[in-house]
Structures are given as structure tokens and as C-alpha cells.
XYZ file of C-alpha atoms in Angstrom:
614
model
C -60.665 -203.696 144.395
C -63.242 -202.914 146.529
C -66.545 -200.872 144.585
C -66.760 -197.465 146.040
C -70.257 -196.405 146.116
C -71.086 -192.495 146.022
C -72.682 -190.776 149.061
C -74.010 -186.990 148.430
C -75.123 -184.661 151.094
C -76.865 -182.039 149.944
C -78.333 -179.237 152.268
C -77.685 -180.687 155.372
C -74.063 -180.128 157.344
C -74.539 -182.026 160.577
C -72.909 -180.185 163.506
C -72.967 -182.970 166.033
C -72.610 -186.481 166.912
C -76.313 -186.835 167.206
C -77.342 -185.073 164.093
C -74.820 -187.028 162.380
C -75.819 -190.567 163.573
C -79.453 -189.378 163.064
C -78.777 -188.013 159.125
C -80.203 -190.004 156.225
C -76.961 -190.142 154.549
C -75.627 -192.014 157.899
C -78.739 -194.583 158.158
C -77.837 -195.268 154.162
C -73.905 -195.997 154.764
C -75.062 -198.070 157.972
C -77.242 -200.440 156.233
C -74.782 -200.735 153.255
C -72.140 -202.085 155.399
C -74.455 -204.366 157.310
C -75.492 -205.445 154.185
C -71.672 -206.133 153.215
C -71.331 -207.814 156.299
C -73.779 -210.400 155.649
C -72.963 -211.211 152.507
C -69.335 -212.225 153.284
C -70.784 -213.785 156.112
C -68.005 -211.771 158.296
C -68.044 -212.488 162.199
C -68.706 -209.009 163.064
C -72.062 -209.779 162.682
C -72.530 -210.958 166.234
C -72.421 -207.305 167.351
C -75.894 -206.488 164.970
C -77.724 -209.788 165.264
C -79.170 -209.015 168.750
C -80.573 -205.933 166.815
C -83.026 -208.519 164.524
C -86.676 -208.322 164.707
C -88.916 -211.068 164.997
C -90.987 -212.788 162.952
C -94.383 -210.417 163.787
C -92.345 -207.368 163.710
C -90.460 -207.870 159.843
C -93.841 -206.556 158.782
C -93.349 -203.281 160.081
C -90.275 -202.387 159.190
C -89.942 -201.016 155.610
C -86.752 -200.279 156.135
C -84.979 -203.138 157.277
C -86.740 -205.883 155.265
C -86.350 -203.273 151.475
C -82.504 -203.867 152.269
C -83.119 -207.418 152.947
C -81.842 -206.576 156.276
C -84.065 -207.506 159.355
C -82.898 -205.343 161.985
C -84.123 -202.942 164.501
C -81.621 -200.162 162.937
C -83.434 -197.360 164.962
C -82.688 -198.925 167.766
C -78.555 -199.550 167.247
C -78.434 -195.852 165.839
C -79.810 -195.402 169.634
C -77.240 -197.415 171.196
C -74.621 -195.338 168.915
C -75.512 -191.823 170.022
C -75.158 -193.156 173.993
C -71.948 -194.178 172.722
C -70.864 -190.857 171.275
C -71.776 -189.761 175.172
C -71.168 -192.199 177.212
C -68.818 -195.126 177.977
C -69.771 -198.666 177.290
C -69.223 -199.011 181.677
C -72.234 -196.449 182.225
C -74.155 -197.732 179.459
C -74.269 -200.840 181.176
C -74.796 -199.894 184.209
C -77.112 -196.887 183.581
C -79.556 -198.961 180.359
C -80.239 -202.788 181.383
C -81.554 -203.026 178.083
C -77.942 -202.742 176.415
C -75.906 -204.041 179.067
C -75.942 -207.494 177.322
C -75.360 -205.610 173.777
C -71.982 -204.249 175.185
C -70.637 -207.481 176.611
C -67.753 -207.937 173.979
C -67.069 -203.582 173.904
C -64.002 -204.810 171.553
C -65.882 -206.848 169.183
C -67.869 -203.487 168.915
C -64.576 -201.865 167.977
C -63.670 -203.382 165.055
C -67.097 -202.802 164.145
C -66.314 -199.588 164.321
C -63.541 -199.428 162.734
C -64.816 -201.574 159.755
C -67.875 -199.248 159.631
C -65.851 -195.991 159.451
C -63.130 -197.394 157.042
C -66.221 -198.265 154.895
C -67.597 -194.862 154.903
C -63.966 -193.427 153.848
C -64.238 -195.848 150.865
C -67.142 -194.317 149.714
C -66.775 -191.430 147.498
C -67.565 -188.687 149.099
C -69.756 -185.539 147.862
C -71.122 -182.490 149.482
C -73.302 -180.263 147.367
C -74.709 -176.525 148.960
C -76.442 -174.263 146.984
C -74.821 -170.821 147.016
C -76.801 -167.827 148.931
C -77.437 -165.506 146.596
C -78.014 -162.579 149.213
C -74.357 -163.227 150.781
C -71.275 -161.518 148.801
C -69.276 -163.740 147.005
C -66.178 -163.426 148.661
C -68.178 -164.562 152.447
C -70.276 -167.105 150.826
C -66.391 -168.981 149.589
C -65.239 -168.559 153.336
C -68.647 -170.152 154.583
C -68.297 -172.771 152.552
C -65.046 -173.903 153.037
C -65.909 -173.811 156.965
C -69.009 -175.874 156.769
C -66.408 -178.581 154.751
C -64.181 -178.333 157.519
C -67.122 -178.508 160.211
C -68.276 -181.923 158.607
C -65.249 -183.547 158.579
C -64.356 -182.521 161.832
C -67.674 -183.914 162.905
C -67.311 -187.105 161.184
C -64.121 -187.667 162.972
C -65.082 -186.526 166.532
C -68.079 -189.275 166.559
C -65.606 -191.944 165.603
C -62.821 -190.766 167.532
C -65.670 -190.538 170.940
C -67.504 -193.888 169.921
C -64.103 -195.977 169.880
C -62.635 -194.463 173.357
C -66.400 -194.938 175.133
C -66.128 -198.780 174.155
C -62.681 -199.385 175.423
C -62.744 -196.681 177.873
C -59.233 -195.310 176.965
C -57.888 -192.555 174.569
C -55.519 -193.635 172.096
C -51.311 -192.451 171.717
C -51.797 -191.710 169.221
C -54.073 -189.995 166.680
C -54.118 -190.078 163.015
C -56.003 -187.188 160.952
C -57.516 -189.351 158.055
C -60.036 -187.528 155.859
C -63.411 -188.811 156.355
C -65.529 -185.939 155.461
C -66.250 -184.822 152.054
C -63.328 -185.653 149.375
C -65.491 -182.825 146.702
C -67.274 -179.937 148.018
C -69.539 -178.153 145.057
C -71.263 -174.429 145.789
C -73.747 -174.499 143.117
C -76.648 -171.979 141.879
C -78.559 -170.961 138.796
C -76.471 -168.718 136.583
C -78.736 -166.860 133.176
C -76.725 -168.374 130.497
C -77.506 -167.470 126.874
C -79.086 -170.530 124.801
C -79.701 -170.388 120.972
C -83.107 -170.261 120.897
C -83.525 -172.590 117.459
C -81.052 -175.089 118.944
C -82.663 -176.064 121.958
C -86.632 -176.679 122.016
C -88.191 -175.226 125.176
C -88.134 -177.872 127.665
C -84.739 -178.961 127.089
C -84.012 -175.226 127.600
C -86.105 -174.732 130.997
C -84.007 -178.610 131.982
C -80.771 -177.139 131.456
C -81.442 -173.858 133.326
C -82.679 -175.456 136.249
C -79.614 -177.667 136.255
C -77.349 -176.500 139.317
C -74.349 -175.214 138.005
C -71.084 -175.338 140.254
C -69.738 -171.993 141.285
C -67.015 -172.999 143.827
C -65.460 -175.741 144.307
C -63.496 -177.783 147.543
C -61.382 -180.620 147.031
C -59.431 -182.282 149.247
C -57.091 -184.567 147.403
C -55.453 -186.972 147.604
C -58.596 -188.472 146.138
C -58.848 -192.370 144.544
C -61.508 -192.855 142.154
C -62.431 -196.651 140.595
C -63.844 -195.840 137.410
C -65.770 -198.949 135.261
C -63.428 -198.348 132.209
C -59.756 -197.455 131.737
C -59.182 -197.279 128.390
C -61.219 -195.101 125.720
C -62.571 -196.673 122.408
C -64.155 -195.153 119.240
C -64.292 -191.646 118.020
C -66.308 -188.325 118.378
C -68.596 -188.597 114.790
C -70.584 -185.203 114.154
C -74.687 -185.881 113.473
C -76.479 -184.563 110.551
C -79.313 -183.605 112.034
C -79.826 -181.597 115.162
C -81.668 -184.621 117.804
C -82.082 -181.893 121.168
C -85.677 -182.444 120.575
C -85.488 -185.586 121.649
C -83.246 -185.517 125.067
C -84.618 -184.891 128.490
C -82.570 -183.878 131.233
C -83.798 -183.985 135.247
C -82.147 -181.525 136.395
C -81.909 -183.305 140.312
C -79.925 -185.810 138.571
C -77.323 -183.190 136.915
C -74.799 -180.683 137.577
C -73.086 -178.601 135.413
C -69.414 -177.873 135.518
C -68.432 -174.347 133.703
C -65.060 -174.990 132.388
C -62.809 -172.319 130.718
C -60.947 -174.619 127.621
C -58.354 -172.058 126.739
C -60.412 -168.149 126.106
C -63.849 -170.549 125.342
C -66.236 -171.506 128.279
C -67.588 -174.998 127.572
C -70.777 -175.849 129.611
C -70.465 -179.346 130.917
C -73.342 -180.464 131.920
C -73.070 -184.463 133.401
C -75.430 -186.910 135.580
C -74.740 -187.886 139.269
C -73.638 -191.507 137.605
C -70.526 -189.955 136.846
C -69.943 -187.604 139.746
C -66.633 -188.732 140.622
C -65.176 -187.878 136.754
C -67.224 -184.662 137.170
C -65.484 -183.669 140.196
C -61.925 -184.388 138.559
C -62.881 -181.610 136.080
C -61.029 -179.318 138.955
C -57.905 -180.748 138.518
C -58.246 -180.001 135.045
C -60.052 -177.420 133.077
C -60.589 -173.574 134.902
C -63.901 -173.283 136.685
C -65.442 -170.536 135.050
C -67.207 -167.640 137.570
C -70.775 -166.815 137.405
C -70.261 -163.391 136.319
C -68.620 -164.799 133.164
C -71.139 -166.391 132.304
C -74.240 -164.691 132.989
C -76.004 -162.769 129.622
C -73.422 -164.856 126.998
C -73.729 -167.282 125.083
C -71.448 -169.867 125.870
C -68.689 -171.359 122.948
C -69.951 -175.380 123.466
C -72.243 -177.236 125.517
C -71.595 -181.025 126.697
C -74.436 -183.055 127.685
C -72.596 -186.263 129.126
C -75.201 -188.734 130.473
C -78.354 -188.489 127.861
C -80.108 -191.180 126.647
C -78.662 -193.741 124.648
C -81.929 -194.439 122.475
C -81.686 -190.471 121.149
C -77.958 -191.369 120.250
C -76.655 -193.187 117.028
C -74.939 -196.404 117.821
C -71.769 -194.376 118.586
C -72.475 -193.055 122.368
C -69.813 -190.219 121.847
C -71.318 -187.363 118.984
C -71.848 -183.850 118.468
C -73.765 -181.768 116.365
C -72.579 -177.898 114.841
C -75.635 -175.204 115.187
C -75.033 -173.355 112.038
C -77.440 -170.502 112.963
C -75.586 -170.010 116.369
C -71.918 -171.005 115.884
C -72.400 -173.034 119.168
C -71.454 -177.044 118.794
C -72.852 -179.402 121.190
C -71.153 -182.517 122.310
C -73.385 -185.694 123.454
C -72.589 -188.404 125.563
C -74.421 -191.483 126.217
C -75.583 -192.639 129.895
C -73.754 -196.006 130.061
C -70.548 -198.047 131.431
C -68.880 -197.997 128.797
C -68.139 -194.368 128.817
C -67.313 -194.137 132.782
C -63.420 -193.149 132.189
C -62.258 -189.317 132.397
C -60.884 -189.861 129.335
C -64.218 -189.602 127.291
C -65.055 -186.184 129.315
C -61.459 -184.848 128.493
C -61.517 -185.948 124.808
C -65.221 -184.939 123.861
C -64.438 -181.141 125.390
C -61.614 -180.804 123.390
C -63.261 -182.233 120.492
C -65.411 -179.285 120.777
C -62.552 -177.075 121.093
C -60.933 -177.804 117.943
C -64.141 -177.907 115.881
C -64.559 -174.394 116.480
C -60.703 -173.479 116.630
C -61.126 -174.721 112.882
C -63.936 -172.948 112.391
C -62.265 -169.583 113.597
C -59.208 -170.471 111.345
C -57.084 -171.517 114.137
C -55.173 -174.800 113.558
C -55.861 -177.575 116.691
C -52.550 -179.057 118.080
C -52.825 -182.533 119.938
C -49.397 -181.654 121.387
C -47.504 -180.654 124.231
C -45.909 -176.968 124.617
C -43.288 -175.963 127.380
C -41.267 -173.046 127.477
C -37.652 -173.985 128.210
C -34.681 -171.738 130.039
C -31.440 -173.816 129.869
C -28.825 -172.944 132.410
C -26.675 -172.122 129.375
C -28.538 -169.051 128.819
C -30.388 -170.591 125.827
C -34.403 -170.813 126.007
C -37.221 -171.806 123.565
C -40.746 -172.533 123.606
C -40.925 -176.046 122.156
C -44.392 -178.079 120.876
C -44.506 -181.354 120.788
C -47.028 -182.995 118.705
C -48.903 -186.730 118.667
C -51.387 -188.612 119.872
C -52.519 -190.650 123.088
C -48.910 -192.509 124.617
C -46.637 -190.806 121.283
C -44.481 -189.052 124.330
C -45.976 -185.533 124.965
C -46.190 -185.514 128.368
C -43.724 -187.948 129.299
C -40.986 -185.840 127.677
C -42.489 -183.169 129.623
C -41.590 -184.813 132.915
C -38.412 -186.309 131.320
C -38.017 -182.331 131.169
C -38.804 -181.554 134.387
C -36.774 -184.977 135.693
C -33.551 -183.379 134.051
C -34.042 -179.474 135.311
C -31.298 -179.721 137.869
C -29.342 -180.697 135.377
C -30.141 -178.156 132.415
C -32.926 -176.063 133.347
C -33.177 -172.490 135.082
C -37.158 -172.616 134.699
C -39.666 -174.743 132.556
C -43.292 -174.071 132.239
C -45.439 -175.950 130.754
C -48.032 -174.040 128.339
C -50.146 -177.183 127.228
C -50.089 -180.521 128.757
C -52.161 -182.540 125.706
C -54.279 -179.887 123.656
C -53.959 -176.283 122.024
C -54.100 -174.245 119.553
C -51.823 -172.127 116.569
C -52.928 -168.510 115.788
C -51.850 -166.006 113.389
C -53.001 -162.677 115.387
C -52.373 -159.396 114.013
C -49.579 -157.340 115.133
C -48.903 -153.843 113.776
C -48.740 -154.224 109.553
C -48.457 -158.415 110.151
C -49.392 -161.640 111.399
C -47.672 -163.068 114.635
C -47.868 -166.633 115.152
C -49.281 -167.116 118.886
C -49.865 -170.755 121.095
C -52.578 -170.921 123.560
C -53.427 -173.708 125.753
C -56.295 -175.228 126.973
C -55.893 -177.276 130.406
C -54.746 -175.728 133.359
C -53.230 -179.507 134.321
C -52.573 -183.095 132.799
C -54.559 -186.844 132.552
C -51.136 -188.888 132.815
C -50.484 -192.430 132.794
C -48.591 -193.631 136.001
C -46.700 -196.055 134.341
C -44.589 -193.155 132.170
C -44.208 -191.348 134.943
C -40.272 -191.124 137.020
C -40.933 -193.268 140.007
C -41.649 -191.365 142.967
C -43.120 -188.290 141.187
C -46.685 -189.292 141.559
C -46.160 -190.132 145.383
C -44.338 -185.970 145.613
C -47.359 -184.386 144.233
C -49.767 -186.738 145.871
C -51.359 -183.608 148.222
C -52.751 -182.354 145.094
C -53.842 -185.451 142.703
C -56.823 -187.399 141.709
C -55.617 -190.872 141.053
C -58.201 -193.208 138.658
C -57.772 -197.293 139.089
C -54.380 -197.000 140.018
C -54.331 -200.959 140.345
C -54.605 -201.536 136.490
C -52.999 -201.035 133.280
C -53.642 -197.179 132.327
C -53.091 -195.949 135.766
C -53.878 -192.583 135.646
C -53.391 -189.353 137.288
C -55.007 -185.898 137.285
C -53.119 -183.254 138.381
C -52.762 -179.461 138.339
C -49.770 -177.724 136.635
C -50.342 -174.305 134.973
C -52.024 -171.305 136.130
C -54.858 -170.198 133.464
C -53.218 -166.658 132.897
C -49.953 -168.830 131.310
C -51.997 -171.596 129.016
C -54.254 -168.515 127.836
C -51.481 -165.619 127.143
C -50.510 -166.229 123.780
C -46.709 -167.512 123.161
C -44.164 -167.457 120.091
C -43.300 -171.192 118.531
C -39.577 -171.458 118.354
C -39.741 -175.464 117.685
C -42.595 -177.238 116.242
C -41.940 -180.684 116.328
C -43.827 -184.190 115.835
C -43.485 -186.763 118.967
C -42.145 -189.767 117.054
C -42.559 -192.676 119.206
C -41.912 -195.711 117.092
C -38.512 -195.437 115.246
C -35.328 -196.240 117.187
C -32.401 -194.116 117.292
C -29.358 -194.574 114.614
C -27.250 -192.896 112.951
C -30.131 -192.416 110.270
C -32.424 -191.675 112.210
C -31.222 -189.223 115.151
C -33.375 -188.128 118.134
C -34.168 -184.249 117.054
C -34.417 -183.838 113.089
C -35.410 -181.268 110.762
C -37.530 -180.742 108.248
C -36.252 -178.470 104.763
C -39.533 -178.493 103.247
C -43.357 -177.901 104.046
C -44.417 -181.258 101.777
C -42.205 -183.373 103.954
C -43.348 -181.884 107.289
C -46.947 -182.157 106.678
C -46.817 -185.965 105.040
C -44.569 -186.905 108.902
C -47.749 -185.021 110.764
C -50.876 -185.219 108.951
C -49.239 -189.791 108.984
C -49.389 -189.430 112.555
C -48.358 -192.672 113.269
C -47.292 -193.737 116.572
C -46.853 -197.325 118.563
C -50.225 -197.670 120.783
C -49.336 -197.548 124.661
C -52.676 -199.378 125.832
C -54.041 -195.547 126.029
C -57.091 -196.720 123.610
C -58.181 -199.565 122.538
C -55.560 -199.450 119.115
C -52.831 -202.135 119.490
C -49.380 -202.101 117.367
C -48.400 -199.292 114.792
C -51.347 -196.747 114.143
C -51.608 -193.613 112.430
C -54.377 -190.629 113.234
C -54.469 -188.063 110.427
C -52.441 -185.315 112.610
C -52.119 -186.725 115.253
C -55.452 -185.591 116.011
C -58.717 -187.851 116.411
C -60.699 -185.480 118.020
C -61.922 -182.444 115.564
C -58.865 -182.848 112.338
C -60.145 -185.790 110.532
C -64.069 -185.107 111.196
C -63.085 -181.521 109.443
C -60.217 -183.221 107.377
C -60.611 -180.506 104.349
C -60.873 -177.337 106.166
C -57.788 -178.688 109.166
C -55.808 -179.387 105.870
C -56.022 -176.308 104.150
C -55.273 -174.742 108.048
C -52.135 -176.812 108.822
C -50.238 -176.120 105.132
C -51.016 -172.276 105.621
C -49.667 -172.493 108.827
C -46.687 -174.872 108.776
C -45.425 -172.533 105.561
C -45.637 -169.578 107.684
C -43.417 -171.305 110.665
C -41.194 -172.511 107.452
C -40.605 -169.350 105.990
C -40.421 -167.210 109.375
C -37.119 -169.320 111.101
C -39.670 -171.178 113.337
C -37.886 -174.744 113.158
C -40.350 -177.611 112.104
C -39.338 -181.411 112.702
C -39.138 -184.498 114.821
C -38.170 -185.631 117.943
C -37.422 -189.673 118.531
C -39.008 -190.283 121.870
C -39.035 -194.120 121.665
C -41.966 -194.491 123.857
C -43.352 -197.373 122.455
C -40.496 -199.332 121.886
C -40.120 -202.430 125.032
C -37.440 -200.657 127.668
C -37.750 -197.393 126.572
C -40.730 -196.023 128.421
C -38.596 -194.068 130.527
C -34.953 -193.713 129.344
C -36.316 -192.792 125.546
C -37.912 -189.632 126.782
C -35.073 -188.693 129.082
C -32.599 -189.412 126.084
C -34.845 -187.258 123.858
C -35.385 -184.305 125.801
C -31.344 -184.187 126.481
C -31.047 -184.417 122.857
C -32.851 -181.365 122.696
C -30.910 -179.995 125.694
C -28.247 -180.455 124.077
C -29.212 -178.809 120.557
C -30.595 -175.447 122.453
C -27.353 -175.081 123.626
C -25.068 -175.901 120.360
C -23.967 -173.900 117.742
C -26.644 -174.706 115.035
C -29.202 -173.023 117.397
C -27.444 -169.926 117.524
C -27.343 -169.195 113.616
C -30.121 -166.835 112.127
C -33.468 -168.710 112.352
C -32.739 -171.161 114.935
C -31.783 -168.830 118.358
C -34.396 -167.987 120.064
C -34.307 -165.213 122.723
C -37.833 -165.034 124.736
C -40.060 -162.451 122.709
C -42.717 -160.911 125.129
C -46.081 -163.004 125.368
C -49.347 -160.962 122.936
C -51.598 -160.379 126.004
């Protein structure tokens, strides 16, 4: 697969052919390609090699001879804007000088063509910084014309450059995206910072850091990230090491994300703009105004330093002063998979869910309305490739079937609450992702290529495929939901008549040895192999606040015990060989099929739809 390299343009929209093919970003792309070309030694060469200085002139040309390239690249960017004017017949006829440059016009094609297929491979990023005199609502409509205006631009110059060199207008036209795949609006924004938890500078750094206020993306996007698998764990540090990180803040951005009610600021370097960017797809963008004066829940620094980290490149350190954790992320490779930006925000999440005396569910919710009249809002609990969000789409695969609606509350992470209501408690689920980080490969055939208008796909060539898509609106993952079913995602154990697909638990010692186990069959998610167990299912935040989360989850699987809520298993048989697809789709008919019977219409196991706590 072919590396994409990253072009930004930042304050500069070019409104013309000539402004375009006179840009900086243009003359980079240009020289990259010729660059390409030489190395593979490809014939299209012929059309720049009349372009190449002489000996006497190399000296000269700082340009040219820094890229290794030894071209007059002035002069072809020349020869391009006549083209985006004129045909190649004037040219020649008009300029002697490049009438023996435009002898082969189609050889120039498929330069051309190579050149702006090339750009298109690149991923693409345009970054404006927000007018702070213009009202909100205009500076959003400005913005999403100047995206428009570029890649309108972009595809004029081609579209004009390829009919001036054969002299004819094609039958047919074909609207490919070639201008910016991301669009960010950023601007400063007066966030709150503990003043004992980060020393001066690193709190002037972080200020000055643009942080994105709107955001334009025009999927269907492909990213190519280094990794696509994670590895390790998030370990808390001792010792607060802030002092000793630096942050440039023309090197960062900082992506205000709304993880369930708590604003996480992510802050992340340029090296990993492209997993940034997918942030979108993901997590709520957060608006200025809720930000400005407040101190924000977490902060994620992903891109520091490895020499301030530990050995482990994935940590975070709890301000106990403040209340505010903040997760760090080393600047290498090894950490360039969305995964890691996903994981370490929710690890942040939960440590201060279990901190506020909420219990942190590595799960799945959906809230289910059978044609039979029956509904329930079901969780589904396990770790990485245990069957969450397959049996999710197994649900939504089967809804002509069963279903009069399904909505999905949580795709991968959320969190229990007992909230008061009147003289008692009222067990409530919130979410914490507005969409999902799925693997291809689980996926029904065909579903990725239906909601391709609005997905990010990573390395979709390799094992781990994934997608990031959109699926909730934030007023649903955030509006507080009863738990009818509570159930772990059992992945590993095939079907018998001991062992059926939906089974329940009588007693709160049994249910919390099956989900504090949380063992599962690894799906080549992480880098686990075989049979593998995660103290509750729950890597990121449980088992680095094991005593505390324990205490939590038997206080709060009594309660669902002792209030009807129904607490057990469901046999998804993901990791079993030939069940990747059918064991979900068995299991969530199982389930189905159990709404709808008898059993779940005695006292503690019907469910009509209580209102949502607001």
C-alpha cells in the first residue's frame, strides 16, 4: 500500500488556477511526485527531464538540488499555469520556448493524471483560524464555503490542464474529491488549568495550542496508519512529570471532545493528524462556550516526549489537589493506531467515573423494541473482539425480522449510576461515544460499503480492518437509561444443552466471579493470542483501581439483583473458527426470542420502557 503523506494548508484558500499552481503546498506535492517518479525510474519522466538544469546552474537552485531533484521547477509551474489557460496548440504556436516541451501533449496527460491521483493520495488537511469578530453561526457558513471553494479549485485546474493538452472535453466527468478530506476552524478558547498541576510554561504551551472549534469532513476518508493492533496497558505514575514536557504549540492541535457529560481536552501533534481528525467520527466536539472559564474533567497530551515517559509510552497521572487526571502519550510509531487515542480517553473516563462512585462498563448498550410489543434496554459486557458490537449489528442485521426500532446507547464504553430519584436511588446508563471503532472483518458483508458516505476506514488491506463511524446522537448516549438486562459477552464457550446462548445468574457471588474473570478468546484486536481474561472485562481504569472498581461493581450488581434487573450471560461464540458471524446472529435471536417468551413477562423480567432521568 502506497504511504500517504500529509499535506496541511493553513491560512491560505487559493481561489484560482494560478494561485493554486503558485501555492507552497502545490510546489511541495510537485516535487514529491517527481521525486517518486525517479525513484521507480517510471517513463513519465521524459515529460520533466527537459526541465533539468545544468551543471553551472545546480548551484543556484536550493530548491531543486535539497530534494535531490535538479530541475528548473519554476519554470514547469510556468508551463502549467499557460496550461490552465491555454491549449497545448497555442502554446506552441504562441511560446517557441515550449513548443518542443509539448510535443508528446499525451505523455503530458498521464502526467497529469499520475500527478493529481498522487495529490488525492495524500491526506488531506485544511486548518483556518476562526474570526473572532464574525458570529458564530456566519463564521460555520464561511467555512464550509471556503472547503467547497478549494476543492472546486483543485478540480477546475485539473479538469482545464487535461482538456488544453488534448484539446477536447471529456463525456464524461467524474466528481472525485481532491480538496481537503478534514477541514478544522480552530482558535484560542480560556480554559481553566490547575494551577499546581501544570508549571507555567507548559501552561502558556497548552493555551497557545489551537484548539478546533468546527469541524468539515468529507468522508469517505482512508487512512494508513503504522500500527493496527494495540499492545500494553494505561499504568498510572506516582509522581506528577508536567514539569518536564514541552509542547510547540505550531506542532499541536487540540480536539475538545465531550466523553459522555465530561469534556476531555485532547491535545495531539501534527504526526498523528489523520487519527486526530477521526476523533469526529467519534467523540462530540465540544463548543467554545463550554469550555471557556471551566476546568475541564481530563486532559490528553498524545505526542510528548518519550524520554519524560516511563518505558510504558501510554500513562497517566491523578492531580489530587484538582480532581483532574491527565493521560500521556508518547511521540512514536508504535502508538500511530486510533486505538491508543480511543482507549487512553476512556481510560480517563473511568478513572474518574470510579472516583465519582460510578461503576465503568466496557460494554455495549442498545435499547431494543421487538415487533412483538416487547422492548428492553440490554448491556452487553467484555472486552476488545468478546462480541459487543458485533451483536449490535447482528441486531441491527435481524431488525426486519424482529425489531420496530433499536438504538444503540453505547457502542464500547459507559457507565452505571445510582442517581437519586424522589426518597431512592434509580439505576441510570450513560454513554460515552457518539459512534463505534469496528473491525471490518465482524461486520455483515456489504454494511461497511452502505454507510461508506459517512466512514473513516483505517488499513483496510490488513488484519484489524477497521472502521469509524457515527451512530448515536449525543442527547441519546448522555440521557440517562434504565438496565433491564445486564449481561457478560461470552465469546469462548460453544453452545449445548449446558451451556445455552442467554443464561442467568441467581446470585451476586456467581455474577461477579463470570465478570470480574473476564475471559474471552483474543480476535487479533491486541496483541493477546488464545484464551485471556481482563479483570472485568475492563483494562482501561478497573484493574489500575482494582479495590475501589470492586467494592463499586458488588454494590451495584446487588442492587440490579435485588431490583428485577436480570444479570447473566450471553454465548456469542465470536472467537470460536466459523462463528464470527452466525454466533452473533444466533445470539442476538436467542435473545429475540427470550424478550418475547413467557419467562420475560413474569414480575422482574418484563420490561415496559420507563421514561429516560434527563
Amino acid at each position: 500500500m502506497p504511504e500517504q503523506r500529509t499535506e496541511i494548508v493553513e491560512h491560505l484558500i487559493c481561489r484560482s488556477a494560478d494561485e493554486l499552481l503558485q501555492s507552497p503546498p502545490f510546489r511541495r506535492v510537485l516535487l514529491r511526485f517527481i521525486g517518486q517518479l525517479q525513484s521507480q525510474q517510471s517513463p513519465l519522466l521524459d515529460v520533466i527531464i527537459p526541465f533539468s538544469f545544468s551543471d553551472k546552474d545546480q548551484e543556484t537552485v536550493a530548491e531543486g538540488v535539497g530534494y535531490g531533484l535538479p530541475y528548473n521547477i519554476d519554470r514547469f509551474i510556468e508551463l502549467l499555469q499557460l496550461l490552465a489557460h491555454k491549449t497545448a496548440v497555442d502554446i506552441r504556436r504562441t511560446v517557441p520556448a515550449f513548443a518542443r516541451l509539448l510535443a508528446e501533449p499525451h505523455l503530458f496527460q498521464d502526467f497529469i493524471e499520475e500527478l493529481y491521483n498522487f495529490w488525492r493520495k495524500h491526506e488531506r488537511f485544511l486548518i483556518l483560524e476562526a474570526n473572532p469578530r464574525t458570529e458564530v453561526a456566519q463564521q460555520h457558513q464561511q467555512f464550509i464555503r471556503l472547503n467547497e471553494e478549494l476543492k472546486s479549485v483543485v478540480l477546475e485546474t485539473y479538469r482545464r490542464i487535461a482538456a488544453n493538452l488534448t484539446g477536447t472535453l471529456p463525456q464524461v466527468y467524474r466528481q472525485l474529491p481532491g480538496g481537503a478530506g478534514v477541514g478544522f476552524l480552530v482558535g484560542p478558547v480560556d480554559w481553566v488549568a490547575p494551577p499546581a498541576l501544570f508549571p507555567d510554561s507548559l501552561n502558556r504551551q497548552l493555551h497557545a495550542v489551537p484548539l478546533v472549534q468546527t469541524a468539515v469532513i468529507e468522508p469517505p476518508l482512508v487512512y494508513y496508519p503504522k500500527r493496527n493492533f494495540r499492545r500494553g496497558s494505561i499504568e498510572p505514575l506516582n509522581e506528577n512529570v508536567l514539569g518536564n514536557v514541552q509542547v510547540d504549540p505550531s506542532q499541536w492541535l487540540c480536539y475538545p471532545a465531550k466523553v459522555g457529560d465530561m469534556i476531555i481536552l485532547i491535545f495531539f501533534h501534527k504526526q498523528f493528524l489523520a487519527l486526530g481528525a477521526s476523533l469526529c467520527n467519534l467523540f462530540e466536539l465540544a463548543a467554545p462556550a463550554e469550555l471557556a472559564g471551566r476546568q475541564p474533567d481530563g486532559v490528553l497530551l498524545f505526542g510528548v516526549d518519550p524520554a519524560v515517559l516511563p518505558d510504558n509510552p501510554t500513562v497517566y497521572y491523578e492531580d489530587p489537589d484538582s480532581g483532574l487526571v491527565v493521560g500521556l502519550v508518547a511521540l512514536t510509531d508504535d502508538v500511530d493506531y486510533f486505538g491508543y487515542f480511543k482507549k487512553t480517553t476512556l481510560t480517563l473516563h473511568n478513572v474518574l467515573c470510579i472516583e465519582r462512585g460510578w461503576l465503568p462498563v466496557h460494554g455495549a448498550m442498545a435499547r431494543i423494541l421487538l415487533r412483538s410489543g416487547a422492548q428492553a434496554n440490554v448491556v452487553l459486557v467484555g472486552d476488545s473482539g468478546a462480541g459487543k458490537s458485533e451483536s449490535l449489528e447482528a441486531f441491527r442485521v435481524l431488525a426486519g425480522e424482529y425489531l420496530r426500532q433499536l438504538t444503540v446507547i453505547f457502542d464500547d464504553m459507559g457507565s452505571l449510576r445510582l442517581l437519586p430519584a424522589d426518597d431512592h436511588l434509580q439505576l441510570k446508563a450513560l454513554g460515552t461515544e457518539i459512534g463505534a471503532f469496528v473491525r471490518l472483518d465482524d461486520l455483515e458483508p456489504g454494511f461497511a460499503y452502505s454507510e461508506i458516505d459517512r466512514s473513516i476506514f483505517m488499513n483496510p488491506h490488513k488484519t484489524n480492518a477497521r472502521l469509524v463511524i457515527p451512530l448515536t446522537r449525543y442527547q441519546q448516549v448522555v440521557q440517562g437509561w434504565p438496565v433491564h438486562l445486564y449481561l457478560y459477552a461470552n465469546n469462548y464457550e460453544t453452545v449445548d444443552e449446558d451451556h445455552p446462548y442467554l443464561e442467568f445468574f441467581t446470585d451476586v457471588e456467581k455474577a461477579l466471579r463470570v465478570f470480574s474473570e473476564g475471559a474471552r478468546l483474543s480476535k487479533g484486536t491486541t496483541d493477546e493470542e488464545g484464551l485471556s481474561r481482563t479483570y472485568f472485562a475492563n483494562p482501561f481504569g478497573a484493574p489500575q483501581k482494582r479495590e475501589k472498581h470492586h467494592v463499586l461493581a458488588r454494590r451495584y450488581l446487588t442492587y440490579m439483583m435485588e431490583h428485577g434487573i436480570k444479570v447473566g450471560q450471553l454465548r456469542t461464540q465470536l472467537g470460536l473458527p466459523g462463528y464470527a458471524l452466525k454466533g452473533p446472529e444466533s445470539a442476538a435471536k436467542a435473545l429475540f426470542e427470550y424478550l418475547t417468551s413467557e419467562k420475560a413477562q413474569q414480575p422482574g423480567g418484563s420490561h415496559s420502557q420507563p421514561s429516560p432521568v434527563n
